[in-house]
Coordinates of N, CA and C in Angstrom, one line a residue:
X1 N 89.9 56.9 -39.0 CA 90.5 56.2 -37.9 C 91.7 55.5 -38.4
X2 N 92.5 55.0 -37.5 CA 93.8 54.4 -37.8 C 94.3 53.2 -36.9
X3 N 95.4 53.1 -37.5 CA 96.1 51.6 -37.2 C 95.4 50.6 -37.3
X4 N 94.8 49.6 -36.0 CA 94.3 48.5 -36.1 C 92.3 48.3 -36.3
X5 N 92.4 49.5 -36.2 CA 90.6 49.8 -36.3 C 90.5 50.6 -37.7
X6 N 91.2 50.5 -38.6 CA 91.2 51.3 -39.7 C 90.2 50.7 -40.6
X7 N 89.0 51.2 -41.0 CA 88.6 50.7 -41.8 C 89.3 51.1 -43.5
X8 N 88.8 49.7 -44.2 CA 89.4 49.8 -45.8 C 88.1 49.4 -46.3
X9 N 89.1 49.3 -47.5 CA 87.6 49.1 -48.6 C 86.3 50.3 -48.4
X10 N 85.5 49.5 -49.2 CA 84.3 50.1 -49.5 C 83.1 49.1 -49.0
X11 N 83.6 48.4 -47.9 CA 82.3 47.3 -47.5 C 82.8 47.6 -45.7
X12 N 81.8 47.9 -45.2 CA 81.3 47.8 -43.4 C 80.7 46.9 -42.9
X13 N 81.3 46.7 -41.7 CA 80.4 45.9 -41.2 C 78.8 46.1 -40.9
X14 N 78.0 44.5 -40.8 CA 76.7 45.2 -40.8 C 76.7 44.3 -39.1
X15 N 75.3 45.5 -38.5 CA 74.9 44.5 -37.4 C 74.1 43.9 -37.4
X16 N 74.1 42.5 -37.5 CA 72.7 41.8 -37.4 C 72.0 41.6 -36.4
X17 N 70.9 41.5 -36.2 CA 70.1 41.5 -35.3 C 70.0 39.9 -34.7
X18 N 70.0 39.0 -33.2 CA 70.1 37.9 -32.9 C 69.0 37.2 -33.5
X19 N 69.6 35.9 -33.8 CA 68.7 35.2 -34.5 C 67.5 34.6 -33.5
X20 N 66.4 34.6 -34.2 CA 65.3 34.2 -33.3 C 63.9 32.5 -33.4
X21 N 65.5 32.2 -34.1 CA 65.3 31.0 -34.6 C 64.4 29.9 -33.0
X22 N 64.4 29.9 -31.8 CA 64.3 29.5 -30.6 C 63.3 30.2 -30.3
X23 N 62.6 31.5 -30.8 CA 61.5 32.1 -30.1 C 60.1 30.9 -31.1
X24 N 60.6 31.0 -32.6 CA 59.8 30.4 -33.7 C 59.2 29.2 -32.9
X25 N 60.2 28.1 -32.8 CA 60.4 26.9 -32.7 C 58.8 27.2 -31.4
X26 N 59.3 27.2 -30.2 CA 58.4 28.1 -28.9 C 57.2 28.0 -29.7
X27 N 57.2 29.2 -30.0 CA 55.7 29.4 -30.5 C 54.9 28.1 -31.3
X28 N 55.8 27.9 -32.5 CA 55.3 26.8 -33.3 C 54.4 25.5 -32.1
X29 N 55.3 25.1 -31.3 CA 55.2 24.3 -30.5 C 53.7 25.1 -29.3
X30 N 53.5 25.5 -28.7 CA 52.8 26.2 -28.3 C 51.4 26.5 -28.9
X31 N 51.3 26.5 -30.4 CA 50.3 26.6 -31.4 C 49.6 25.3 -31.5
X32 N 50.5 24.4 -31.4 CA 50.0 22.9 -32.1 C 49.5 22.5 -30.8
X33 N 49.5 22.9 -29.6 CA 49.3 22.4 -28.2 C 47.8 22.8 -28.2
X34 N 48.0 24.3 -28.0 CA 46.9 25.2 -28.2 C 45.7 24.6 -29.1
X35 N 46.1 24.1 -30.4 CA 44.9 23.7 -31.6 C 44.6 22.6 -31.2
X36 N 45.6 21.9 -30.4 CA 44.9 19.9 -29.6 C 44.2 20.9 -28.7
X37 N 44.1 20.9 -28.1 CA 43.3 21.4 -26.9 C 42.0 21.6 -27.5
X38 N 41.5 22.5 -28.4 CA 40.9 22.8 -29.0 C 40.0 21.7 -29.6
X39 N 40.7 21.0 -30.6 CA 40.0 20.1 -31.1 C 39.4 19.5 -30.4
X40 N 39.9 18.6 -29.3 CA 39.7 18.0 -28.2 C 38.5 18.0 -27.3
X41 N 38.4 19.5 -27.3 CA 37.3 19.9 -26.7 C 36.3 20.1 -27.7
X42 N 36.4 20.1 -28.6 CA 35.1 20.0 -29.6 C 34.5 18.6 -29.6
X43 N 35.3 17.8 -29.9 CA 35.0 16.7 -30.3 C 34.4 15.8 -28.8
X44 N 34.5 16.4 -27.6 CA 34.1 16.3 -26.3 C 32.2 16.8 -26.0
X45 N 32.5 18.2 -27.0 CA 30.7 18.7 -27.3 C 29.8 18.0 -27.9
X46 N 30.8 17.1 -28.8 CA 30.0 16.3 -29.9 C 29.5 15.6 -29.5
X47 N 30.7 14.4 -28.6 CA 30.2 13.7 -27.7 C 29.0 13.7 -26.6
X48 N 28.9 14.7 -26.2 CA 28.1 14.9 -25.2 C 26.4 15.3 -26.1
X49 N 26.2 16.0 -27.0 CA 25.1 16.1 -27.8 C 24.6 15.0 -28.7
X50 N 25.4 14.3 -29.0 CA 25.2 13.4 -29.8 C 24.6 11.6 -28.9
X51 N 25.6 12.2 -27.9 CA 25.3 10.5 -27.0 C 26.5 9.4 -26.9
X52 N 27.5 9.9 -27.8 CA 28.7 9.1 -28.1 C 28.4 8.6 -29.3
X53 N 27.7 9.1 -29.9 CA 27.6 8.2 -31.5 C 26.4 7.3 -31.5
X54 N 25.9 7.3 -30.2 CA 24.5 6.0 -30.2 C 23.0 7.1 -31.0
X55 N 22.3 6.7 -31.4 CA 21.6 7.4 -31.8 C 20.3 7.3 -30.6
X56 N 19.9 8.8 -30.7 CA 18.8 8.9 -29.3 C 17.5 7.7 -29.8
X57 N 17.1 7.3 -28.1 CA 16.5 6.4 -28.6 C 15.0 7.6 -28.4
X58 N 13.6 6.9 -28.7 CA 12.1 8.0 -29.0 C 12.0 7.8 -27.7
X59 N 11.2 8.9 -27.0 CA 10.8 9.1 -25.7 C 9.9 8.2 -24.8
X60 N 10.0 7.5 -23.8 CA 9.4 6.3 -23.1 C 9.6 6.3 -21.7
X61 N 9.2 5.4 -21.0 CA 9.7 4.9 -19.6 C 11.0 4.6 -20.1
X62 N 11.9 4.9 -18.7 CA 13.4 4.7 -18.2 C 12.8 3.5 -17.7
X63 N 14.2 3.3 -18.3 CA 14.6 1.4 -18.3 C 15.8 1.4 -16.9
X64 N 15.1 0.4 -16.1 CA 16.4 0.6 -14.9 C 17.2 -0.9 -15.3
X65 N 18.6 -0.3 -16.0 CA 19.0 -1.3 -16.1 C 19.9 -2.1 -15.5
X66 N 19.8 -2.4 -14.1 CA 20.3 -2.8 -12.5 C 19.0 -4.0 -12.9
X67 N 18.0 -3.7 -13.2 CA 17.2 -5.1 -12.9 C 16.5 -5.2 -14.3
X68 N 16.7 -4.4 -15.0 CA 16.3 -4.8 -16.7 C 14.5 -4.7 -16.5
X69 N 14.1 -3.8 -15.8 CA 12.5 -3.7 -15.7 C 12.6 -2.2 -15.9
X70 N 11.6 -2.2 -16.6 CA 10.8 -1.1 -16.8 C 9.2 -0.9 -16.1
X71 N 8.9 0.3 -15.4 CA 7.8 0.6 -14.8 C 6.6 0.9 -15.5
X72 N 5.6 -0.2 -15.1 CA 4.3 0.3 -16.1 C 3.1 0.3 -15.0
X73 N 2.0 0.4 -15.5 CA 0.9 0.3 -14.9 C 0.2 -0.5 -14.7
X74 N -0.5 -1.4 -14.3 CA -1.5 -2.4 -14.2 C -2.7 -2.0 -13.6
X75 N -3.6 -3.0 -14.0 CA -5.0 -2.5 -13.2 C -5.0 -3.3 -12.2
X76 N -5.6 -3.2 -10.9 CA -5.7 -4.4 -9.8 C -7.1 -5.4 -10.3
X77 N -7.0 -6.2 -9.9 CA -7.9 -7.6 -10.4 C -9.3 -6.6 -10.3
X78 N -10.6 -7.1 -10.8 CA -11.5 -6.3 -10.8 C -12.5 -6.2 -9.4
X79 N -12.5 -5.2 -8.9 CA -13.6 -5.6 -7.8 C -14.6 -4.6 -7.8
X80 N -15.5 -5.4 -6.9 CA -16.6 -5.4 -6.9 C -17.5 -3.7 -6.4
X81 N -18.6 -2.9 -6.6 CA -18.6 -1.7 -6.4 C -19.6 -2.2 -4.9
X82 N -19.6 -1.1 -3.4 CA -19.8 -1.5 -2.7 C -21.8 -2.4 -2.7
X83 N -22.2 -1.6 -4.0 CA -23.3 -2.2 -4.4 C -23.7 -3.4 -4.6
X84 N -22.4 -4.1 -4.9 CA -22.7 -5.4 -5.5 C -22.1 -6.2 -4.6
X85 N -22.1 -6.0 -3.0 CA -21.8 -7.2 -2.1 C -22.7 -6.8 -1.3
X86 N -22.9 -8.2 -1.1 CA -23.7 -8.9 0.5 C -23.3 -9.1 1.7
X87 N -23.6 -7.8 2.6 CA -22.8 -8.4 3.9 C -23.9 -8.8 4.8
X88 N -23.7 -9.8 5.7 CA -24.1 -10.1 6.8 C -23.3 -9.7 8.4
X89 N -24.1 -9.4 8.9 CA -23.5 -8.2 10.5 C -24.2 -8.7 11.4
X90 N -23.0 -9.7 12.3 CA -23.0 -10.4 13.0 C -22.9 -9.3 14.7
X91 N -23.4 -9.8 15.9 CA -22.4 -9.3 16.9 C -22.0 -9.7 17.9
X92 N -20.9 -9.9 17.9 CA -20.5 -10.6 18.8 C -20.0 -10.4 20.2
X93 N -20.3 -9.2 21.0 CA -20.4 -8.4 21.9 C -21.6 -8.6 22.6
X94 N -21.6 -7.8 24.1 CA -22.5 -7.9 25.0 C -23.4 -6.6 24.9
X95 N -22.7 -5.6 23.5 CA -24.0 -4.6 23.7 C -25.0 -4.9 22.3
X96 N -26.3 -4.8 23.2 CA -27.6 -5.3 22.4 C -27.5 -3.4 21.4
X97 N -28.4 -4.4 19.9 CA -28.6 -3.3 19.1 C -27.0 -3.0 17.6
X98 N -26.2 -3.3 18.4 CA -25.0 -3.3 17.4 C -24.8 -3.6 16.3
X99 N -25.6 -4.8 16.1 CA -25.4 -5.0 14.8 C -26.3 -4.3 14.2
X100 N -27.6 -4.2 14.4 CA -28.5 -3.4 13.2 C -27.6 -1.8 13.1
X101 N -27.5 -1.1 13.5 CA -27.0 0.1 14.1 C -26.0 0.1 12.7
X102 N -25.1 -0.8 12.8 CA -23.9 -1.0 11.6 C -24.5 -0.8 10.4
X103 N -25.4 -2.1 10.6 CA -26.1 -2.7 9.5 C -26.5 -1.2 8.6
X104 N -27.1 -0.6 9.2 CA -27.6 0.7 8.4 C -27.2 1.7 8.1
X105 N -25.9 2.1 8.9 CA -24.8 2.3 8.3 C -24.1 2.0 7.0
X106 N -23.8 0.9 7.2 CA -23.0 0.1 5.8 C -24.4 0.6 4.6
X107 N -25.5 0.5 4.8 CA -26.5 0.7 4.1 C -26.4 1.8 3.1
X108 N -26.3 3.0 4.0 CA -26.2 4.2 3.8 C -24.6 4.4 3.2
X109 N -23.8 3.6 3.1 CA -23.1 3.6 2.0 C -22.7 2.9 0.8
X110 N -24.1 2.5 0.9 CA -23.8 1.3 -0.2 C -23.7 -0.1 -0.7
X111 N -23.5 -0.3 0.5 CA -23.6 -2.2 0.8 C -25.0 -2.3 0.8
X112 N -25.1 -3.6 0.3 CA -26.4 -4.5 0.0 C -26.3 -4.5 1.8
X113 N -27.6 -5.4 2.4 CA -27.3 -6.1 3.6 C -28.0 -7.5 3.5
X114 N -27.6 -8.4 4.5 CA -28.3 -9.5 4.4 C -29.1 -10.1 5.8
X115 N -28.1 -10.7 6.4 CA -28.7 -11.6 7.7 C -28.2 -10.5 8.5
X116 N -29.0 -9.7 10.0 CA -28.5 -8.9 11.2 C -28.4 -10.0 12.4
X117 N -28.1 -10.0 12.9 CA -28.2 -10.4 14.1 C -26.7 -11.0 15.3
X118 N -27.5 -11.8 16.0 CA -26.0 -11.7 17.2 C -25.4 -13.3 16.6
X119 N -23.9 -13.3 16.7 CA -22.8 -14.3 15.9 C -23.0 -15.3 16.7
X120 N -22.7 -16.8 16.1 CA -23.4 -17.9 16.5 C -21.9 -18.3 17.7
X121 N -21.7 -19.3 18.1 CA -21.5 -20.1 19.5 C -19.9 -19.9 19.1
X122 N -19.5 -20.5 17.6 CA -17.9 -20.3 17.5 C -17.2 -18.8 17.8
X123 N -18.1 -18.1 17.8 CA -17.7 -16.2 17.6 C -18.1 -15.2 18.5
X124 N -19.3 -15.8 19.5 CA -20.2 -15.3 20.3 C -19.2 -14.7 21.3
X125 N -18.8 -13.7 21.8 CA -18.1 -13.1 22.9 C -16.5 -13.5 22.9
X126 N -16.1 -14.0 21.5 CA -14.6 -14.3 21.2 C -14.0 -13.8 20.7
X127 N -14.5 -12.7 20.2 CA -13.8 -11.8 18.9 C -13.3 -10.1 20.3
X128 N -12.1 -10.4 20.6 CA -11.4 -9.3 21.0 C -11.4 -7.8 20.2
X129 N -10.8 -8.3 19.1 CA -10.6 -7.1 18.5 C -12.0 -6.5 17.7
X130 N -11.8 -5.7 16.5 CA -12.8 -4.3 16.4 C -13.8 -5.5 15.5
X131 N -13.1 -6.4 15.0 CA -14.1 -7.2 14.1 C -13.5 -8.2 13.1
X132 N -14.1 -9.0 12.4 CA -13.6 -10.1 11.7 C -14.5 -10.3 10.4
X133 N -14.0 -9.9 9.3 CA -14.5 -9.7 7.8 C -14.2 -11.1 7.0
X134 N -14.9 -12.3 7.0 CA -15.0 -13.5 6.1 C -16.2 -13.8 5.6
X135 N -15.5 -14.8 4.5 CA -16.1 -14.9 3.0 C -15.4 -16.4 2.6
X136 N -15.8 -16.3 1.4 CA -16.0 -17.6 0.6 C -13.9 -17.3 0.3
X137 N -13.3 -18.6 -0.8 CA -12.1 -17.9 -0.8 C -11.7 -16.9 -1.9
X138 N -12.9 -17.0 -3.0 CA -12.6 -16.1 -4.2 C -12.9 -14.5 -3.7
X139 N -13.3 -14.2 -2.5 CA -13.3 -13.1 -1.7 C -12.2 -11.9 -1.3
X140 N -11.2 -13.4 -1.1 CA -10.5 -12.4 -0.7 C -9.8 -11.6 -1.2
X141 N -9.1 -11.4 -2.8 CA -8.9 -10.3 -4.0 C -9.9 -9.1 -4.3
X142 N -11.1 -9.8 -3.7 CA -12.4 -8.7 -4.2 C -13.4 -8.1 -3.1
X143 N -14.2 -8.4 -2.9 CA -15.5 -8.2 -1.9 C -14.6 -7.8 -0.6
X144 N -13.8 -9.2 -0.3 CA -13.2 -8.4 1.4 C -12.4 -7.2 1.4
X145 N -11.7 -6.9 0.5 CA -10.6 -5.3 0.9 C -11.7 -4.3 0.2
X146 N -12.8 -4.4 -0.7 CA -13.8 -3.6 -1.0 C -14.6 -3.1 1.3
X147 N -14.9 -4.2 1.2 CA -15.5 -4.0 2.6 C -14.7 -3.9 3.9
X148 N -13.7 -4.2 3.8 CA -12.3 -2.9 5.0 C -11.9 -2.2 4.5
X149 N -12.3 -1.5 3.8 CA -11.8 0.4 3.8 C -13.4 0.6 4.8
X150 N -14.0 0.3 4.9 CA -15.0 0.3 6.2 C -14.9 0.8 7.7
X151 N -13.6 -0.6 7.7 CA -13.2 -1.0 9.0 C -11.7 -1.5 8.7
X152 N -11.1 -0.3 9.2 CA -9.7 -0.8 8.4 C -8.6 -1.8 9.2
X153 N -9.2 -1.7 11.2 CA -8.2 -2.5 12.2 C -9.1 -4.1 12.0
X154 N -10.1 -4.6 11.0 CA -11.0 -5.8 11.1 C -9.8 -6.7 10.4
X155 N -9.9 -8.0 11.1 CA -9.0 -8.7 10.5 C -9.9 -9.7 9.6
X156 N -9.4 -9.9 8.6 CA -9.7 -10.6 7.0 C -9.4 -12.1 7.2
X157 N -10.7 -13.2 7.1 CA -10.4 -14.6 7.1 C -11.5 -15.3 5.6
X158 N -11.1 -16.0 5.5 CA -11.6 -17.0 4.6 C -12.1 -18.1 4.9
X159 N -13.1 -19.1 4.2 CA -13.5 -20.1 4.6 C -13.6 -21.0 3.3
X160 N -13.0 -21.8 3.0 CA -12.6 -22.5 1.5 C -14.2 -23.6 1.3
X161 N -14.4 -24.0 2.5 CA -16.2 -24.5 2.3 C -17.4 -24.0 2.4
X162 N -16.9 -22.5 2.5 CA -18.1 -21.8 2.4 C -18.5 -21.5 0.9
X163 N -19.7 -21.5 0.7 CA -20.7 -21.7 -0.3 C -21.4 -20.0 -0.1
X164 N -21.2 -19.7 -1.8 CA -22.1 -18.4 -2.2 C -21.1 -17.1 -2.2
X165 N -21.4 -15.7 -2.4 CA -20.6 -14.7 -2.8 C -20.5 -14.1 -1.5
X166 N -21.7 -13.9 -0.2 CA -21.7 -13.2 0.7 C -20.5 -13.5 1.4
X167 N -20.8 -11.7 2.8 CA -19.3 -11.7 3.8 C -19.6 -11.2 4.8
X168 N -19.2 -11.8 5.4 CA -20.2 -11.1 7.4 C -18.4 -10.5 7.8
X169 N -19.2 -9.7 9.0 CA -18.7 -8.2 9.3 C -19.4 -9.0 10.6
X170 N -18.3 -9.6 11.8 CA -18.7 -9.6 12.8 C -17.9 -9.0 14.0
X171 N -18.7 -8.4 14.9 CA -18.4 -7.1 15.2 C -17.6 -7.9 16.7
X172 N -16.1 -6.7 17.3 CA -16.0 -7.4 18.4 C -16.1 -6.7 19.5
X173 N -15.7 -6.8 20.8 CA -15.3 -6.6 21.9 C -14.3 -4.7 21.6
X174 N -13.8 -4.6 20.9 CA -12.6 -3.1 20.6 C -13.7 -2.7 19.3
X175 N -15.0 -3.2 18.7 CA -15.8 -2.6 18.1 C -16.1 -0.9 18.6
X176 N -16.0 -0.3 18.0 CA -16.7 1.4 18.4 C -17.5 1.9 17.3
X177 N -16.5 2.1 16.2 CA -17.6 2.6 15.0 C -16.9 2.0 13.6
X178 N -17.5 2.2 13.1 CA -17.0 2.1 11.6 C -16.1 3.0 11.2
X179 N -14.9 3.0 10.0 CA -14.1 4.1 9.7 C -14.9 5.1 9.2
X180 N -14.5 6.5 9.5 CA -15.0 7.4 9.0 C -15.7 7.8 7.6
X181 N -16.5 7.7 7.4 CA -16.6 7.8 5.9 C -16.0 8.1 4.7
X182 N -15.6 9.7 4.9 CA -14.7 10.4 4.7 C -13.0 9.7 4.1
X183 N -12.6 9.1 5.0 CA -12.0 7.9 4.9 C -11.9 6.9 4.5
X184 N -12.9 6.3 4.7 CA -13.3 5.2 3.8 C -13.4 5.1 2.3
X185 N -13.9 6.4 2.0 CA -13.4 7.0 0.7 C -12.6 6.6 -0.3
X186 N -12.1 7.6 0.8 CA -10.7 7.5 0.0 C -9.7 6.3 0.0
X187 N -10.0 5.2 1.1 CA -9.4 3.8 0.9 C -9.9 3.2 -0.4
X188 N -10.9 3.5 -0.4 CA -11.8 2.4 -1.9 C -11.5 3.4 -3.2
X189 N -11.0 4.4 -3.0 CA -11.0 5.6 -4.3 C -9.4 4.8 -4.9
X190 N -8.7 4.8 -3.5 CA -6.9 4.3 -3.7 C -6.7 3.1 -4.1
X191 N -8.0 2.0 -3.7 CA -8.1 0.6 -3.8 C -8.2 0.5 -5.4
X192 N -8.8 1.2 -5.6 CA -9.4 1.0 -7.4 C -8.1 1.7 -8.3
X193 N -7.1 2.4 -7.9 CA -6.3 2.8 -8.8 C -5.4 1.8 -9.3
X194 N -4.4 1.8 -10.4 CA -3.7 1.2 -11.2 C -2.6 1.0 -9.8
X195 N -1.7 0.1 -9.7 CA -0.4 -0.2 -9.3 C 0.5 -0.6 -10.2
X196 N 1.5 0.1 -10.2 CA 2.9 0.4 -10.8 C 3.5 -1.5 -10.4
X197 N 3.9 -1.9 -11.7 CA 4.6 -3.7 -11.6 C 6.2 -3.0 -12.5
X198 N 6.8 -3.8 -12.5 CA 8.2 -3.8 -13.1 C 7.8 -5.4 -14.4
X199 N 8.1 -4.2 -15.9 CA 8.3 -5.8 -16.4 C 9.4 -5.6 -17.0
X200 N 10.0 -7.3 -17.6 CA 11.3 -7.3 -18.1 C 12.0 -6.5 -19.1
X201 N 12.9 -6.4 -18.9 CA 13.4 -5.4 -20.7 C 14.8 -6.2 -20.7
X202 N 15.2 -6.3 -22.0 CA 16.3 -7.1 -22.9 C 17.4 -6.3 -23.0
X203 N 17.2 -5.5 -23.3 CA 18.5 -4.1 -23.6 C 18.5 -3.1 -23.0
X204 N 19.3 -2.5 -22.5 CA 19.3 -1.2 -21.5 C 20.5 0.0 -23.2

């Protein structure tokens, strides 16, 4: 070739290829983003299996710690088996025979019996409802809710000068029958189980 495109010498041009100095940089950057991510998320697994670093505590009741109690069990105070109370079966209604009729009943499941007959002058034709179950006052934790799973609508009274262990069962006016047995049962089976208390706890 000639004139102003003439090549001389013995050296040509070379073509280089564009520098890709901007693609590197990219990537480089892109890598180190990539490998945080990473780490990141490992150290997120760790966290989560480990607890945050707390060491697991040994297996127990959950501690609620909103009120710093933990749920345990207790026994209810001790009471009495239906064998080991004395009831007296009062009646205080206008139909004759009532009380013994009860009386033999309760018998036949277990109650001792004591005095039958019809309720004296304070009770005599006053008692509306199904009946009225009192006792001395150390009764009422024990002997009385042993003897209403019986009669579960009888309302429960105490008498703080009354003398001795016994508890009359006087019958009223909405008297019909005693609770089902069946039933009854299962009130005194429920009565004897443990109840769940909350005690204190220090550290959650």
């Amino acid at each position: 070739m000639g004139g102003q495109y003439r090549i001389k010498g013995d050296k040509y041009p070379r073509m280089r290829p564009p520098r890709r100095r901007g693609r590197l940089v990219v990537l480089a950057v892109a890598s180190a983003a990539v490998l945080g991510m990473i780490g990141w998320g490992t150290l997120q697994l760790i966290d989560v299996f480990t607890g945050g670093g707390r060491k697991a505590s040994a297996a127990g009741p959950k501690v609620d710690c909103g009120t710093g109690a933990t749920p345990s069990a207790t026994s209810p105070a001790a009471l009495p088996k239906p064998g080991g109370i004395t009831v007296n079966v009062f009646n205080a209604t206008t139909r004759s025979g009532l009380a013994k009729q009860t009386a033999d009943e309760l018998k036949k499941r277990g109650f001792k019996i004591g005095d039958v007959g019809n309720a004296d002058k304070k009770f005599d034709k006053k008692v509306k409802g199904t009946g009225i179950l009192l006792g001395p006052a150390a009764s009422l934790n024990t002997s009385l809710p042993v003897l209403a799973t019986q009669l579960t609508a009888a309302e429960l009274r105490t008498d703080a000068a009354r003398k001795g262990a016994d508890v009359d069962l006087i019958l009223g006016n909405g008297f019909k029958e005693l609770t089902k047995k069946a039933d009854a049962d299962k009130a005194l089976t429920a009565l004897a189980e443990p109840k769940p208390t909350a005690t204190s706890s220090k550290s959650c």
